[in-house]
Phi, psi and omega in degrees: 000137180247156185233162174245132182248142176229131168233126172234129175255113180268135186222173163289169186303121182276151173299141183301321182295324180292325180302313179297316181296319181296319178301312181297317182294317179291328178297334176268314189291311188295310177301323181297313182290328176295318179297316179297333180268010179061032178253106176285162178200165178272311180214149172239111182251122179260130180236151179200144171222179178300339185246009182196150167238136184215153172225134174241120182249119181259148174076032176280143172287159179290330177214161174298151171289148171294147182212166177243128178246134176272118184244129181273134180251208181285166174302148182302324180299322182279334185277332182226138176228122184057036177080000181249144181293141177264179177298330178297317179293317181295319179296321179295316181294322180295317181296321183271352178070037180236173179264160178300327180293342181280348184286143175232146175257126182229145178284144173226178179297337182255019179108186181280137178228160176274135176230159174218138172271101187266123177277123183246122179286130180295139178278161173293139181302320182298328178290316184294311183294329177297324178286331183280332186305311179303324179294317180299323180284312187288338182272356175293135182238153179176178180274151170056050171293151185228157168258156176218165184053221183248023183258181182249357178296137178243129180204159182301328176215158181303137175274131185248331179206162177227133170244122179225110183229141165244107194059247180253005185265129175285128175264129186286118175227133176238125173255112180261122181234084185065233180280353182265135180232125179251120183249137181295150180207194178248012183255120172260190179226141182275191182300138184301325184258314188276339180206066187280061180204167181297153176237119181277127175257105182281313180240137180303323183293342183264009187306307186299314181292320178301318180289324178299322178294339178260020177063041174233119173261103186278342183277114183303314182297319179295319180296315180298314180298318180298319179296313180302314181297316181295320180297312181296319179298316181296319180294321179298324182295332179256017174058045178228180177239119181284139172262125186240087177300137185302314183293322179293319179300316179297318181294312182297322179302327181265011176252351184230156177250333179218089192285144172224122178280130182234132179267130174242163183233150172229163184297139181296339180299336181282352178291347176292337179293149172305137182305327181296326178294311182297316181291328176295317176302314182294305190284307187282319187267325187245352183059042175258158176258122181290156176241121182260160176294323177207168180303134186293119177239342179244174181292327181286139181258119177255106186263152164265156183280052181223164171214160178237127177242152180255118183263149173251016184260202182281120180304331181289346179259020186302321182295318179295318180296318179298316181300317179297317179292325178296322178296319182295312184290330177299317180295318180294317181290327177296320175300313180300320180296319179296313180300318183298311181293321180294315180299317184289350177291345179240156175284157179299323181295330182292346179277348186304316180302329181291340178296339178292343180267355181256122182278128173278308176203140190311313184275346183258357175087206190273171174294331176298319178293324177297318179301318179299319179293319179300317180301314181295318181292321178300322177297317179300316181294316180300320178295317179299317183279353179054051179286165181290168181297318179296317179296322179298319178295316179297319180297314181296320180292316180296321178298320180295320187264357193299333182252003187299327184289349180297335182256013174279158179295326182295313181288330174300320181280324182234075185300335180291350181263013177301140183089311177297312180291321178303317178297314181298313183292324178296316181295317179294332182271006175090009176291159180293159179300321180297319180292314181300313181296319181296326178298317176292313189290339185292344175277349184278148351281145183274354178180179180299133178084357181283163178292160179251157178299140184256334182268152180298323179295315179296320180296315183293315181291324177298314178298317181298315180299314184286323177292325176297315179299314181299309183295318184294312183288319174297324180300330177274000180079017183264067182284149176294141179231127180056232179272353182280115180210068189298335179261012177052048183289326177296318179296320179296316180294317177301320181296316179304314182290314183293322177296316179299314180295309188293328183260001180051051180275123180284071189265132173264089185291329179299313180293318180300313181299318180298318181293313183293317179296321178299316178296321181297315181299323180294324189264344183232124185288320181276090185237138177292122184292336180262021190308303187294319180297313182294320177298314181298313180297320181296313181292323177296323177294322178293321176300315179302314182295317181294318179299318182284311191271332183256327181258353174063046175268138179301144187302322183289330177287327174295316176300325183291330180266340180256345180075170178231107185055041184245103187297324181295316179291323180300312180293318180299319180298317181285337178287331184213085181298324182295322179294321177300310180299314184295321178294320179296314180296320180297315178299319179298320180293316182285340171291317182291326181269003174089352182296325181298324181298331184288338182245350189301306189302309185290317182289319180294316179297317178298318181297316182293319179289323181299336180297340180274355177265187185245001183291138177294173186262013184250324184301134181248317188277141181282341179302137181071355179254320183256134177257103184294342179293342182271358181294137178243356185213153177298330182295329177291317179295319178298318178299313182299312181297322179295324177295322178299324178284329183289320188305312179300324178294321178296315183295323177294316178299319180298321183282317186267349185063024175266090187281347176297323179297320178293317181296320178299321179291323177292324176299319181293323183278342186305311180295332178292318178291322178299322178293325176299322181278312195230359183285180180298335179253026183294163180233162172269114184300315183274063180295155180290336177279116184300328180291316179295318179301313180296321180298317181289321177295326178292324174303313180293322179296323179292321176296316177304314184294321177296318179292330181294342174301329175267308187195162172274098185293342176294342180268350185275134179267140181296141178302000000 
């Protein structure tokens, strides 16, 4: 016979974020603890609303199965002396509730030990779940847990009731919170407005339906689906398209128990406001869903003068609820309209002096000083990229104005609109389209998965802003530690790399960092002495992470293009990020098509042996390096001649970045090198004559160096 179990924790209104977190935590915790308790089940369903957390477990056995556990006791030497049990053996049997005859001696890695096969009677399910409930409650985690009344229980909101049933049987649970005692029962509570009275749950299996009759939809997915359908239906009635942000939908779903979509209206005069302002008021401040003229396909937002709100009240009072919400949004939009008109009375450039009053960082001065640094860095980048004269002017202008909107009234009220407002005001003030767009784009990407700047002006100013932050904060020695990264330096570094990759910018980051860091050292006395080294290492680590996690390059191939404690590769990587990416992708491709296997053995073996020689890692040509008079075998001469043919192919690959040409040449030389190692005319590399040994190691070093134009094969792991 199988049973259904119900636990419902009734509370005051919970924070929406905690409701989502609690569902996720219980979905992991409860099945895990049931498995540990040997309780099989058919399904574990987690339910939650603002006023309750619940779990319904179907298909539980009435009791645990009986089982046998093998329990290890003391060493055999300690348990028996002269064939007779000692106090250690007697104590073990007493503790385990078994007889001396039940003991067995078994060998282990640490010698013979006493074991017993202990038969354990399964407990009643109702006993086990009663013991588990406090753990399920106490292990929930979240922000801002509180105490209430005079007790010590901590929870996001006060707990008001408990429903605990196994089928139709109430399981006794008492939560004592100081002088307050909450005892389990079979009574839940319905909707505060539509069914403000207790709801009797007779059978645990009927929980969901019983609550629905009391105007409570406990199933999160059902509630969410119902909200989406209602929003779309409401939008269709007013001939619009609702915009449903994912995060807002999730939040609203956890703010209501019986949702009703209500359409509200605002004055058309507010449509003069930038759409981003209106939607920010709706979504961020009021939790409303905007209604667009059509599905958003362009950057510009075309709104209808409506909004949709999700009510948790009486559907028959929808008109009254709509009127109340209309009054609220009218006041908010009126504020926005005032800020907008006031701000536009001045040009964007006229706000620049006010940036001197905004602190960027105490030791680094004002936002105005940061803007000056951004302008200078943007010029350096523009020069490197050899942009046109017109583009250079746009970049310099956008860099100058990129932070001006921070001191406008609109951004003061709506800080999340920084950049967006700057773009609007720049366009309204007659700035070029390129400048206006770049002001918005320089904040991109704003987080993981966000869009990247698309225009050259936006890309350059974005890079300048982020490189200034990286150099300045690192310059003060304020490196990110663990999860602490208050200036979002990891995000800034990732953005620099992703913008470079996505836009294929031929950026020499090594040179840029040296120039920016040099200027920083001149202007700021408190400077980190390891600035350039730490910056380089930090950015290389971010490149490594992006190649592995975002471009899906095998870890050893990433090591092969970035090197391991290899200063030459480190510098090369920062000088040409695109080449690093392209070499990594190329290596991944030739691994997948089998080409890498054809050269791996000989090049890797040569690389490892060459490390015992003295040849630098840059020299490519064998002339003046190899002394052919020291050859003792045809295989050495063959190797030498093959290197002479290889070098021109390497140099062309190096110049054109066509690494397939180099790999084809390495495939051709592979059997010749293999013959040098293992053929009938093979030689012993480590000859007793030091000159011959050095000559042979130099042959291998030259092959290594030619291959290093593509990768450090010593870092590659065999397939």
